[in-house]
Amino acid sequence: MEIFEPRIIGFLCNWCSYAGADLAGTSRLKMPPNLVPVKVMCSSRVDPEMVTDAFLRGADGVLIAGCHPGDCHYDKGNYYARRRFAVLKKVVESLGLEAERLRLSWISASEGARFQQIVAEFTETIRKLGPNPTQKETLL
Amino acid sequence: MAENSVLISDASMQDTLRYILHHLLETGEVDSVFGLRGTKQEGRYCYSLISDPSMLNEILPFYPVMPIQGARALSELTITKPLDRPVAALLRPCEIRAFVENVKQSQGNLQNIFVISCTCPGVIPARELLTEDRQNVLKNHDENIRSACKACTEFIPGQQADMIVLTASDKPQDETIIYLQTEKAAEIAETLDSYKLETGLPLDKITSELLKTRKKALEHLLGTIPPVAEGLQSLVSLFSACIGCRGCREVCPLCSCILCDYETARTIHSPGLVRAESKLRGSLRVPSGTIQFQLGRLMHIAPMCIACGQCSDVCPVDIPVSDIFIRAGNLVQESLNYHPGRDVDDPPPMATYLADELLEITD
Ligand code: SF4
Ligand code: SF4
Ligand code: FES
């Protein structure tokens, strides 16, 4: 049987999580190859529409990762990002869609191991959920 | 001003309000009146700004229809500058809430608006009143109001109302009762010698049964039965009927952007994308972007949706748009602890935050 390999989009903040991902790489930590990173300048750059767009176009999961609360390079961007994520998640829930496919995590530049762990964990969660049903839909 | 002071009139609600409005215009207390007016054709209504007292015999205070959301019209009147002369505006509670949200977004101004509102019995979808069956529809008012109205628990206007007409209450009233909520309202009432002034019962006490009924309907709407759009399949089949008219957006009092994101190249699917997605899926409905548009509108509006039901009223293919928005709005507003339309001083939900909130949705 073919193993399902999820495709996960990761919006990573330049100042923390992207650096964390880099560190995981340079530390040669083993990681599932399922996450496609997209560098953003701050977690608050992620417009929820970018997430629903990815979701409707078949991404099996979307991870947004930014600096820990209090540590945002722009002071409070991640607090706004969290509110936007709440809206996104609740809207998705209210429609009976799978909110588990969306995740917001705080990963600092020094947390290479945490990055690895979150990617591994999230990939497993999505693997269990199976392919995103939107891939089969013919109406976007 | 004493709490629960009321003005009592033996005349009908319509005659009483016409009289009061006439008085306000004649004495120069207000410059114009904003409210619902009948047109020459039966079943058709419109909002108007009336400055000639003799035209007030066309005004239909709280007649059960909302041709457009009043906040949209008021926003148009006050968006560039506040009113320089007082205007008496007849508004339903959800129109006031929507306007409060407009004010927060610099899309309107409350200055010089004397608000006359009501404990709201709900409105009937405009197109129902265009049918031959109009009289029957009106007679069975409670069955025929918008689904948003059936589930509306905020039918008592908030602090912005100067006067509140008791139009919905647990027991039918044989008099017209108007609550005087502000000093201004009390002052005006003093000058109207044809009416009695008394102390009424607290509004929440005499509408508690109605609140119960409405709460039950709201629970029903929020609950899973009947599912409005439960899961991708049902969402897709619901919106497969959407003709893309964008009517839901045009009439929404909170969709106030001059240029909607969904009219820009940023969001319109390019021909290349449509073809690629169609290849991947074997087929793709064109034009594409229907679900994305609704999801986008949901994410923009759910934090502030004041549950008026205007969007469902206009949808030509009967998609229960407002049911979907009310469900999403409830979840979103609860998680952001936001009460749209309550107070112009509450910060807009997406422009504020608490450092230690929403911990359960992040890690
Ligand atoms: S009003 Fe109805 S048909 Fe028109 S865009 Fe909205 S959902 Fe689609
Ligand atoms: S989304 Fe619909 S129910 Fe909500 S405020 Fe806009 S028109 Fe009213
Ligand atoms: S800069 Fe990293 S979340 Fe704002």
Short mmCIF file of C-alpha atoms and ligand atoms in Angstrom, two decimals:
data_model
loop_
_atom_site.label_atom_id
_atom_site.label_comp_id
_atom_site.label_asym_id
_atom_site.label_seq_id
_atom_site.Cartn_x
_atom_site.Cartn_y
_atom_site.Cartn_z
CA MET A 1 0.00 0.00 0.00
CA GLU A 2 1.21 3.47 -0.80
CA ILE A 3 2.08 5.51 2.28
CA PHE A 4 0.37 8.88 2.37
CA GLU A 5 2.94 11.67 2.47
CA PRO A 6 1.25 14.84 3.67
CA ARG A 7 2.12 18.19 2.12
CA ILE A 8 2.31 20.81 4.81
CA ILE A 9 2.83 24.51 4.24
CA GLY A 10 4.84 26.23 6.95
CA PHE A 11 4.70 30.00 7.26
CA LEU A 12 7.82 30.71 9.30
CA CYS A 13 8.73 34.04 10.82
CA ASN A 14 12.11 35.22 9.61
CA TRP A 15 13.39 36.27 13.03
CA CYS A 16 12.59 33.22 15.11
CA SER A 17 11.06 30.15 13.59
CA TYR A 18 12.87 30.30 10.28
CA ALA A 19 16.14 30.64 12.16
CA GLY A 20 14.99 27.77 14.40
CA ALA A 21 14.41 25.67 11.28
CA ASP A 22 17.88 26.61 10.08
CA LEU A 23 19.38 25.55 13.36
CA ALA A 24 17.57 22.22 13.18
CA GLY A 25 19.17 21.80 9.75
CA THR A 26 22.70 22.79 10.70
CA SER A 27 22.43 20.58 13.79
CA ARG A 28 21.59 17.76 11.38
CA LEU A 29 18.40 16.83 13.23
CA LYS A 30 16.37 14.20 11.35
CA MET A 31 13.03 15.54 10.18
CA PRO A 32 10.19 14.36 7.97
CA PRO A 33 10.48 16.12 4.59
CA ASN A 34 6.80 17.07 4.45
CA LEU A 35 6.96 20.72 5.40
CA VAL A 36 7.34 23.31 2.65
CA PRO A 37 8.66 26.43 4.36
CA VAL A 38 7.55 29.90 3.33
CA LYS A 39 9.53 32.68 4.94
CA VAL A 40 7.50 35.65 6.21
CA MET A 41 8.87 38.69 8.00
CA CYS A 42 6.57 38.19 11.00
CA SER A 43 3.80 35.77 11.97
CA SER A 44 1.43 38.72 11.63
CA ARG A 45 2.22 38.86 7.92
CA VAL A 46 0.14 35.72 7.49
CA ASP A 47 -3.24 36.85 6.28
CA PRO A 48 -5.77 34.10 7.12
CA GLU A 49 -6.68 34.19 3.44
CA MET A 50 -3.23 32.85 2.61
CA VAL A 51 -4.05 29.89 4.82
CA THR A 52 -7.50 29.21 3.39
CA ASP A 53 -6.06 29.56 -0.09
CA ALA A 54 -3.44 26.91 0.67
CA PHE A 55 -6.11 24.79 2.32
CA LEU A 56 -8.56 24.98 -0.59
CA ARG A 57 -5.80 24.25 -3.05
CA GLY A 58 -5.04 21.00 -1.35
CA ALA A 59 -2.45 21.59 1.38
CA ASP A 60 -2.92 18.79 3.92
CA GLY A 61 -1.87 21.00 6.79
CA VAL A 62 -0.78 24.56 7.47
CA LEU A 63 1.65 25.53 10.22
CA ILE A 64 2.21 29.13 11.23
CA ALA A 65 5.25 29.62 13.44
CA GLY A 66 6.48 32.81 15.06
CA CYS A 67 8.40 34.23 17.98
CA HIS A 68 7.22 33.46 21.51
CA PRO A 69 4.75 36.00 22.95
CA GLY A 70 6.72 39.02 24.12
CA ASP A 71 9.60 38.28 21.74
CA CYS A 72 8.21 39.47 18.39
CA HIS A 73 10.78 41.50 16.48
CA TYR A 74 8.04 44.04 15.85
CA ASP A 75 6.94 43.98 19.46
CA LYS A 76 3.36 42.78 19.17
CA GLY A 77 2.91 41.24 15.72
CA ASN A 78 2.48 37.76 17.11
CA TYR A 79 -0.34 38.89 19.43
CA TYR A 80 -2.27 40.10 16.39
CA ALA A 81 -1.33 36.91 14.55
CA ARG A 82 -2.85 34.93 17.39
CA ARG A 83 -6.16 36.83 17.13
CA ARG A 84 -6.24 36.28 13.38
CA PHE A 85 -5.52 32.62 13.90
CA ALA A 86 -8.41 32.45 16.38
CA VAL A 87 -10.75 33.90 13.75
CA LEU A 88 -9.48 31.46 11.15
CA LYS A 89 -9.80 28.47 13.43
CA LYS A 90 -13.26 29.33 14.67
CA VAL A 91 -14.58 30.06 11.19
CA VAL A 92 -13.23 26.73 9.98
CA GLU A 93 -14.75 25.00 13.01
CA SER A 94 -18.12 26.66 12.54
CA LEU A 95 -18.30 25.21 9.05
CA GLY A 96 -17.51 21.71 10.27
CA LEU A 97 -14.18 21.67 8.44
CA GLU A 98 -11.08 20.10 9.93
CA ALA A 99 -9.51 22.74 12.17
CA GLU A 100 -6.90 20.18 13.28
CA ARG A 101 -5.13 20.77 10.00
CA LEU A 102 -4.16 24.24 11.18
CA ARG A 103 -1.56 24.97 13.82
CA LEU A 104 0.08 28.03 15.35
CA SER A 105 3.30 27.39 17.28
CA TRP A 106 5.89 29.62 18.89
CA ILE A 107 9.45 28.57 18.05
CA SER A 108 12.46 30.73 18.87
CA ALA A 109 15.72 30.95 16.92
CA SER A 110 17.48 28.76 19.47
CA GLU A 111 14.81 26.03 19.48
CA GLY A 112 16.06 23.83 16.66
CA ALA A 113 15.03 20.72 18.57
CA ARG A 114 11.57 22.12 19.23
CA PHE A 115 11.19 22.88 15.53
CA GLN A 116 12.09 19.32 14.66
CA GLN A 117 9.69 17.95 17.25
CA ILE A 118 6.77 20.10 16.12
CA VAL A 119 7.25 19.22 12.46
CA ALA A 120 7.47 15.51 13.28
CA GLU A 121 4.41 15.66 15.52
CA PHE A 122 2.31 17.72 13.12
CA THR A 123 3.24 15.49 10.18
CA GLU A 124 2.01 12.49 12.17
CA THR A 125 -1.25 14.23 13.08
CA ILE A 126 -1.88 15.04 9.45
CA ARG A 127 -0.88 11.59 8.30
CA LYS A 128 -3.57 10.20 10.58
CA LEU A 129 -6.16 12.63 9.20
CA GLY A 130 -5.39 11.54 5.66
CA PRO A 131 -5.32 13.65 2.52
CA ASN A 132 -7.17 16.95 2.56
CA PRO A 133 -10.59 16.29 0.99
CA THR A 134 -10.47 19.64 -0.83
CA GLN A 135 -8.06 18.01 -3.31
CA LYS A 136 -11.01 16.13 -4.77
CA GLU A 137 -13.40 19.07 -4.87
CA THR A 138 -14.20 20.62 -8.20
CA LEU A 139 -15.55 23.87 -6.76
CA LEU A 140 -13.17 26.23 -5.02
CA MET B 1 -33.62 61.57 34.39
CA ALA B 2 -35.59 58.91 36.21
CA GLU B 3 -35.08 55.32 35.24
CA ASN B 4 -37.78 53.71 33.14
CA SER B 5 -39.62 56.94 32.50
CA VAL B 6 -42.09 56.34 29.76
CA LEU B 7 -44.38 58.35 27.59
CA ILE B 8 -47.79 56.80 27.08
CA SER B 9 -50.15 57.48 24.22
CA ASP B 10 -53.61 56.13 23.41
CA ALA B 11 -52.96 56.52 19.70
CA SER B 12 -51.37 53.84 17.56
CA MET B 13 -47.61 53.52 17.40
CA GLN B 14 -47.59 54.91 13.88
CA ASP B 15 -49.73 57.94 14.70
CA THR B 16 -47.85 58.66 17.91
CA LEU B 17 -44.47 58.57 16.21
CA ARG B 18 -45.66 60.59 13.24
CA TYR B 19 -46.97 63.18 15.66
CA ILE B 20 -43.72 63.30 17.64
CA LEU B 21 -41.61 63.49 14.49
CA HIS B 22 -43.86 66.22 13.12
CA HIS B 23 -43.43 68.15 16.32
CA LEU B 24 -39.65 67.73 16.20
CA LEU B 25 -39.48 68.99 12.63
CA GLU B 26 -41.91 71.89 13.11
CA THR B 27 -40.19 73.19 16.22
CA GLY B 28 -36.79 72.91 14.56
CA GLU B 29 -35.66 70.48 17.24
CA VAL B 30 -34.42 68.33 14.37
CA ASP B 31 -33.55 69.28 10.85
CA SER B 32 -34.72 66.06 9.18
CA VAL B 33 -36.08 62.63 9.91
CA PHE B 34 -34.46 59.42 8.72
CA GLY B 35 -36.70 56.41 8.47
CA LEU B 36 -38.63 53.87 6.47
CA ARG B 37 -41.15 55.22 3.98
CA GLY B 38 -43.75 53.57 1.79
CA THR B 39 -43.61 54.14 -1.94
CA LYS B 40 -46.42 54.57 -4.47
CA GLN B 41 -46.27 50.86 -5.20
CA GLU B 42 -47.66 48.47 -2.67
CA GLY B 43 -45.10 46.18 -1.08
CA ARG B 44 -42.15 48.45 -1.88
CA TYR B 45 -40.39 50.48 0.77
CA CYS B 46 -37.32 52.63 1.10
CA TYR B 47 -35.37 54.58 3.64
CA SER B 48 -35.55 58.33 3.24
CA LEU B 49 -34.23 61.52 4.72
CA ILE B 50 -37.33 63.66 5.18
CA SER B 51 -37.20 67.38 5.77
CA ASP B 52 -40.72 68.45 4.77
CA PRO B 53 -43.16 67.81 7.65
CA SER B 54 -46.00 67.21 5.21
CA MET B 55 -44.12 64.16 3.87
CA LEU B 56 -44.18 62.50 7.28
CA ASN B 57 -47.52 60.87 6.51
CA GLU B 58 -45.55 58.46 4.34
CA ILE B 59 -43.24 57.39 7.10
CA LEU B 60 -43.81 53.84 8.38
CA PRO B 61 -42.17 53.57 11.78
CA PHE B 62 -40.90 50.05 12.43
CA TYR B 63 -42.94 48.50 9.66
CA PRO B 64 -41.57 44.93 9.48
CA VAL B 65 -39.22 45.22 6.55
CA MET B 66 -35.60 46.31 6.11
CA PRO B 67 -35.05 47.20 2.45
CA ILE B 68 -31.43 47.99 3.20
CA GLN B 69 -29.55 47.92 6.48
CA GLY B 70 -30.11 51.37 7.98
CA ALA B 71 -26.47 51.65 9.07
CA ARG B 72 -25.41 51.57 5.42
CA ALA B 73 -27.56 54.58 4.66
CA LEU B 74 -26.53 56.49 7.77
CA SER B 75 -22.92 55.79 6.99
CA GLU B 76 -23.42 57.34 3.58
CA LEU B 77 -24.84 60.45 5.27
CA THR B 78 -22.07 60.88 7.81
CA ILE B 79 -18.94 59.35 6.32
CA THR B 80 -17.28 62.56 5.22
CA LYS B 81 -18.34 64.72 8.16
CA PRO B 82 -20.63 64.57 11.17
CA LEU B 83 -24.14 65.96 10.76
CA ASP B 84 -24.16 69.66 11.56
CA ARG B 85 -27.85 69.72 12.42
CA PRO B 86 -29.78 67.13 14.45
CA VAL B 87 -31.53 64.32 12.60
CA ALA B 88 -34.06 61.99 14.21
CA ALA B 89 -33.31 58.46 13.01
CA LEU B 90 -35.66 55.51 13.34
CA LEU B 91 -33.42 52.49 13.67
CA ARG B 92 -33.78 48.91 14.75
CA PRO B 93 -31.36 47.55 17.37
CA CYS B 94 -29.20 45.69 14.82
CA GLU B 95 -28.97 48.83 12.70
CA ILE B 96 -27.67 50.74 15.71
CA ARG B 97 -25.14 47.99 16.44
CA ALA B 98 -23.95 47.98 12.85
CA PHE B 99 -23.63 51.76 12.89
CA VAL B 100 -21.60 51.67 16.09
CA GLU B 101 -19.19 49.35 14.26
CA ASN B 102 -19.15 51.77 11.32
CA VAL B 103 -18.29 54.62 13.64
CA LYS B 104 -15.37 52.63 15.05
CA GLN B 105 -14.02 52.20 11.56
CA SER B 106 -14.39 55.87 10.67
CA GLN B 107 -17.27 55.01 8.35
CA GLY B 108 -19.80 57.16 10.12
CA ASN B 109 -20.45 59.51 12.99
CA LEU B 110 -23.10 59.46 15.71
CA GLN B 111 -22.99 63.18 16.40
CA ASN B 112 -26.35 64.93 16.09
CA ILE B 113 -28.28 61.73 15.56
CA PHE B 114 -31.32 61.42 17.81
CA VAL B 115 -31.96 57.69 17.85
CA ILE B 116 -35.49 56.38 18.11
CA SER B 117 -35.49 52.60 18.33
CA CYS B 118 -37.75 49.77 19.44
CA THR B 119 -37.78 46.46 21.21
CA CYS B 120 -37.62 44.67 17.93
CA PRO B 121 -40.19 42.08 16.82
CA GLY B 122 -38.13 41.31 13.69
CA VAL B 123 -38.54 41.98 10.00
CA ILE B 124 -39.93 39.97 7.12
CA PRO B 125 -37.72 39.25 4.08
CA ALA B 126 -38.44 42.03 1.58
CA ARG B 127 -39.36 39.72 -1.25
CA GLU B 128 -42.12 38.05 0.82
CA LEU B 129 -43.90 41.38 0.89
CA LEU B 130 -43.84 41.58 -2.88
CA THR B 131 -45.98 38.48 -3.25
CA GLU B 132 -49.75 38.43 -3.71
CA ASP B 133 -49.89 36.70 -0.37
CA ARG B 134 -48.62 39.84 1.39
CA GLN B 135 -51.52 40.23 3.81
CA ASN B 136 -51.21 36.66 5.01
CA VAL B 137 -47.48 36.96 5.38
CA LEU B 138 -47.95 40.04 7.54
CA LYS B 139 -50.64 38.39 9.61
CA ASN B 140 -48.37 35.49 10.47
CA HIS B 141 -45.58 37.86 11.30
CA ASP B 142 -43.73 35.74 13.85
CA GLU B 143 -43.50 32.76 11.53
CA ASN B 144 -42.36 34.78 8.59
CA ILE B 145 -39.59 36.95 10.02
CA ARG B 146 -35.98 36.43 8.95
CA SER B 147 -34.27 33.43 10.46
CA ALA B 148 -31.73 35.89 11.90
CA CYS B 149 -34.60 37.74 13.65
CA LYS B 150 -36.09 34.56 15.04
CA ALA B 151 -32.77 33.87 16.72
CA CYS B 152 -32.00 37.46 17.75
CA THR B 153 -31.48 37.82 21.49
CA GLU B 154 -30.36 41.45 21.32
CA PHE B 155 -33.72 42.95 20.52
CA ILE B 156 -33.48 45.61 23.23
CA PRO B 157 -31.50 48.56 21.85
CA GLY B 158 -28.31 49.57 23.60
CA GLN B 159 -27.17 52.79 25.20
CA GLN B 160 -27.18 54.74 21.92
CA ALA B 161 -30.99 54.85 21.78
CA ASP B 162 -32.62 58.05 23.01
CA MET B 163 -36.13 56.64 22.82
CA ILE B 164 -37.25 53.01 22.77
CA VAL B 165 -40.73 52.17 21.54
CA LEU B 166 -42.13 49.06 23.13
CA THR B 167 -43.09 47.16 19.98
CA ALA B 168 -42.22 43.65 21.14
CA SER B 169 -43.10 42.51 24.64
CA ASP B 170 -44.43 39.43 26.39
CA LYS B 171 -47.99 40.78 26.57
CA PRO B 172 -49.68 42.82 23.85
CA GLN B 173 -50.04 46.49 24.87
CA ASP B 174 -53.18 48.52 24.19
CA GLU B 175 -51.26 51.76 24.51
CA THR B 176 -48.16 53.01 22.80
CA ILE B 177 -45.34 53.07 25.32
CA ILE B 178 -42.08 54.89 24.65
CA TYR B 179 -39.12 54.64 27.02
CA LEU B 180 -37.17 57.85 27.48
CA GLN B 181 -33.55 56.81 27.74
CA THR B 182 -31.71 60.13 27.73
CA GLU B 183 -32.07 63.67 29.09
CA LYS B 184 -32.72 64.86 25.57
CA ALA B 185 -35.60 62.40 25.16
CA ALA B 186 -37.07 63.43 28.51
CA GLU B 187 -36.85 67.11 27.55
CA ILE B 188 -38.66 66.48 24.31
CA ALA B 189 -41.33 64.43 26.07
CA GLU B 190 -42.00 67.37 28.42
CA THR B 191 -42.96 69.52 25.44
CA LEU B 192 -45.49 66.98 24.14
CA ASP B 193 -48.54 67.83 26.21
CA SER B 194 -50.90 65.33 24.62
CA TYR B 195 -49.25 62.35 26.32
CA LYS B 196 -48.93 61.02 29.85
CA LEU B 197 -45.55 60.57 31.51
CA GLU B 198 -45.18 57.67 33.89
CA THR B 199 -42.72 55.16 35.25
CA GLY B 200 -42.74 51.91 33.31
CA LEU B 201 -41.54 48.42 34.15
CA PRO B 202 -37.92 47.53 33.34
CA LEU B 203 -37.66 46.46 29.71
CA ASP B 204 -35.94 43.16 30.42
CA LYS B 205 -38.74 42.21 32.83
CA ILE B 206 -41.49 42.61 30.26
CA THR B 207 -39.64 40.84 27.48
CA SER B 208 -38.22 37.86 29.34
CA GLU B 209 -40.53 35.34 27.67
CA LEU B 210 -39.56 36.63 24.27
CA LEU B 211 -35.90 36.32 25.20
CA LYS B 212 -36.48 32.69 26.11
CA THR B 213 -38.07 31.94 22.76
CA ARG B 214 -35.31 33.72 20.90
CA LYS B 215 -32.60 31.96 22.89
CA LYS B 216 -34.09 28.61 22.00
CA ALA B 217 -34.09 29.50 18.33
CA LEU B 218 -30.50 30.69 18.58
CA GLU B 219 -29.40 27.45 20.20
CA HIS B 220 -31.12 25.60 17.41
CA LEU B 221 -29.28 27.68 14.83
CA LEU B 222 -25.93 27.22 16.54
CA GLY B 223 -26.47 23.55 17.19
CA THR B 224 -25.80 20.91 14.64
CA ILE B 225 -29.43 20.33 13.74
CA PRO B 226 -30.12 21.37 11.09
CA PRO B 227 -26.56 21.59 9.84
CA VAL B 228 -26.10 24.81 7.96
CA ALA B 229 -22.83 23.87 6.36
CA GLU B 230 -21.45 20.86 8.12
CA GLY B 231 -18.27 19.78 6.45
CA LEU B 232 -16.75 20.38 3.09
CA GLN B 233 -19.33 18.45 1.09
CA SER B 234 -22.24 20.44 2.37
CA LEU B 235 -20.36 23.72 2.08
CA VAL B 236 -19.55 22.96 -1.52
CA SER B 237 -23.06 21.91 -2.41
CA LEU B 238 -24.55 24.95 -0.67
CA PHE B 239 -22.37 27.35 -2.58
CA SER B 240 -22.59 25.50 -5.85
CA ALA B 241 -25.74 27.55 -6.36
CA CYS B 242 -23.97 30.87 -5.76
CA ILE B 243 -24.20 33.05 -8.84
CA GLY B 244 -21.39 35.31 -7.65
CA CYS B 245 -23.54 38.43 -7.60
CA ARG B 246 -21.78 39.67 -4.43
CA GLY B 247 -25.13 40.90 -3.19
CA CYS B 248 -24.39 39.53 0.27
CA ARG B 249 -21.34 41.76 0.42
CA GLU B 250 -23.01 44.83 -1.03
CA VAL B 251 -25.78 44.91 1.55
CA CYS B 252 -23.74 43.92 4.59
CA PRO B 253 -23.41 47.02 6.77
CA LEU B 254 -19.98 45.88 7.89
CA CYS B 255 -18.55 45.12 4.46
CA SER B 256 -17.58 48.72 4.04
CA CYS B 257 -14.28 48.56 2.14
CA ILE B 258 -14.29 50.81 -0.91
CA LEU B 259 -12.37 48.22 -2.89
CA CYS B 260 -13.08 44.65 -1.83
CA ASP B 261 -10.08 42.34 -1.70
CA TYR B 262 -12.04 39.97 -3.88
CA GLU B 263 -12.13 42.41 -6.75
CA THR B 264 -8.37 42.67 -6.91
CA ALA B 265 -5.73 40.75 -8.83
CA ARG B 266 -4.41 39.54 -5.50
CA THR B 267 -7.32 37.17 -5.04
CA ILE B 268 -8.87 36.62 -8.46
CA HIS B 269 -7.71 33.24 -9.75
CA SER B 270 -5.54 33.62 -12.84
CA PRO B 271 -6.34 31.65 -16.00
CA GLY B 272 -3.17 29.62 -15.47
CA LEU B 273 -4.18 28.67 -11.97
CA VAL B 274 -7.70 27.69 -13.02
CA ARG B 275 -6.33 25.43 -15.74
CA ALA B 276 -3.73 23.86 -13.49
CA GLU B 277 -6.27 23.15 -10.75
CA SER B 278 -8.67 21.73 -13.27
CA LYS B 279 -5.98 19.37 -14.56
CA LEU B 280 -5.21 18.23 -11.01
CA ARG B 281 -8.84 17.61 -10.13
CA GLY B 282 -10.12 16.47 -13.49
CA SER B 283 -12.63 19.34 -13.54
CA LEU B 284 -13.13 22.75 -11.97
CA ARG B 285 -16.13 25.02 -11.75
CA VAL B 286 -15.56 28.37 -13.46
CA PRO B 287 -15.44 31.12 -12.41
CA SER B 288 -13.55 29.74 -9.45
CA GLY B 289 -13.07 31.45 -6.11
CA THR B 290 -16.63 31.12 -4.75
CA ILE B 291 -15.71 29.32 -1.54
CA GLN B 292 -12.59 31.41 -1.09
CA PHE B 293 -14.71 34.55 -1.35
CA GLN B 294 -17.12 33.36 1.32
CA LEU B 295 -14.31 32.18 3.61
CA GLY B 296 -12.59 35.53 3.15
CA ARG B 297 -15.75 37.46 3.91
CA LEU B 298 -16.34 35.25 6.93
CA MET B 299 -12.88 35.96 8.28
CA HIS B 300 -13.28 39.69 7.78
CA ILE B 301 -16.80 39.99 9.12
CA ALA B 302 -17.33 37.21 11.69
CA PRO B 303 -15.63 39.19 14.50
CA MET B 304 -18.16 41.99 13.99
CA CYS B 305 -21.24 40.43 12.38
CA ILE B 306 -24.22 41.92 14.21
CA ALA B 307 -26.53 39.18 12.96
CA CYS B 308 -28.99 41.33 11.04
CA GLY B 309 -29.77 38.78 8.33
CA GLN B 310 -29.58 41.30 5.50
CA CYS B 311 -27.25 39.03 3.49
CA SER B 312 -29.76 36.17 3.47
CA ASP B 313 -32.53 38.57 2.55
CA VAL B 314 -30.91 39.43 -0.75
CA CYS B 315 -29.36 36.15 -1.82
CA PRO B 316 -31.17 35.34 -5.07
CA VAL B 317 -30.49 31.62 -4.76
CA ASP B 318 -31.58 31.24 -1.13
CA ILE B 319 -28.23 30.36 0.39
CA PRO B 320 -28.68 30.81 4.17
CA VAL B 321 -25.75 33.22 4.24
CA SER B 322 -26.62 34.86 7.54
CA ASP B 323 -27.11 31.52 9.32
CA ILE B 324 -23.55 30.69 8.35
CA PHE B 325 -22.26 34.08 9.46
CA ILE B 326 -24.17 34.01 12.72
CA ARG B 327 -22.74 30.62 13.61
CA ALA B 328 -19.21 31.68 12.79
CA GLY B 329 -19.75 35.05 14.46
CA ASN B 330 -20.85 33.42 17.67
CA LEU B 331 -17.76 31.23 17.94
CA VAL B 332 -15.34 33.96 16.88
CA GLN B 333 -16.82 36.70 19.07
CA GLU B 334 -16.86 34.39 22.05
CA SER B 335 -13.21 33.52 21.64
CA LEU B 336 -12.21 37.18 21.20
CA ASN B 337 -14.58 38.25 23.98
CA TYR B 338 -16.02 40.91 21.70
CA HIS B 339 -19.54 42.36 21.65
CA PRO B 340 -20.07 44.08 18.33
CA GLY B 341 -22.10 47.24 18.46
CA ARG B 342 -22.10 47.57 22.22
CA ASP B 343 -20.00 50.66 22.73
CA VAL B 344 -18.07 52.96 20.39
CA ASP B 345 -15.29 52.95 22.97
CA ASP B 346 -14.70 49.18 22.88
CA PRO B 347 -11.55 48.75 20.78
CA PRO B 348 -12.06 47.05 17.38
CA PRO B 349 -11.39 43.33 17.84
CA MET B 350 -8.61 42.96 15.31
CA ALA B 351 -6.74 46.02 16.50
CA THR B 352 -6.35 44.96 20.10
CA TYR B 353 -5.16 41.96 22.11
CA LEU B 354 -4.44 40.70 25.59
CA ALA B 355 -1.01 39.29 26.33
CA ASP B 356 -2.34 36.16 28.00
CA GLU B 357 -5.38 35.21 25.94
CA LEU B 358 -6.16 32.35 23.53
CA LEU B 359 -3.53 30.12 25.06
CA GLU B 360 -5.59 27.05 24.20
CA ILE B 361 -5.25 27.51 20.44
CA THR B 362 -1.47 27.93 20.33
CA ASP B 363 1.50 25.97 21.55
S1 SF4 C 1 -25.84 36.88 -2.43
FE1 SF4 C 1 -25.92 34.63 -2.69
S2 SF4 C 1 -25.53 34.31 -4.91
FE2 SF4 C 1 -24.87 36.42 -4.47
S3 SF4 C 1 -22.66 36.21 -4.00
FE3 SF4 C 1 -23.76 36.11 -2.01
S4 SF4 C 1 -24.04 33.90 -1.66
FE4 SF4 C 1 -23.55 34.15 -3.86
S1 SF4 C 2 -22.76 39.17 7.50
FE1 SF4 C 2 -24.99 39.23 7.06
S2 SF4 C 2 -25.93 39.04 9.12
FE2 SF4 C 2 -23.77 39.65 9.46
S3 SF4 C 2 -23.77 41.90 9.57
FE3 SF4 C 2 -23.36 41.35 7.39
S4 SF4 C 2 -25.41 41.36 6.41
FE4 SF4 C 2 -25.75 41.28 8.65
S1 FES C 3 8.83 38.91 14.19
FE1 FES C 3 8.56 36.81 14.70
S2 FES C 3 6.42 36.81 15.18
FE2 FES C 3 6.73 38.93 14.76
#
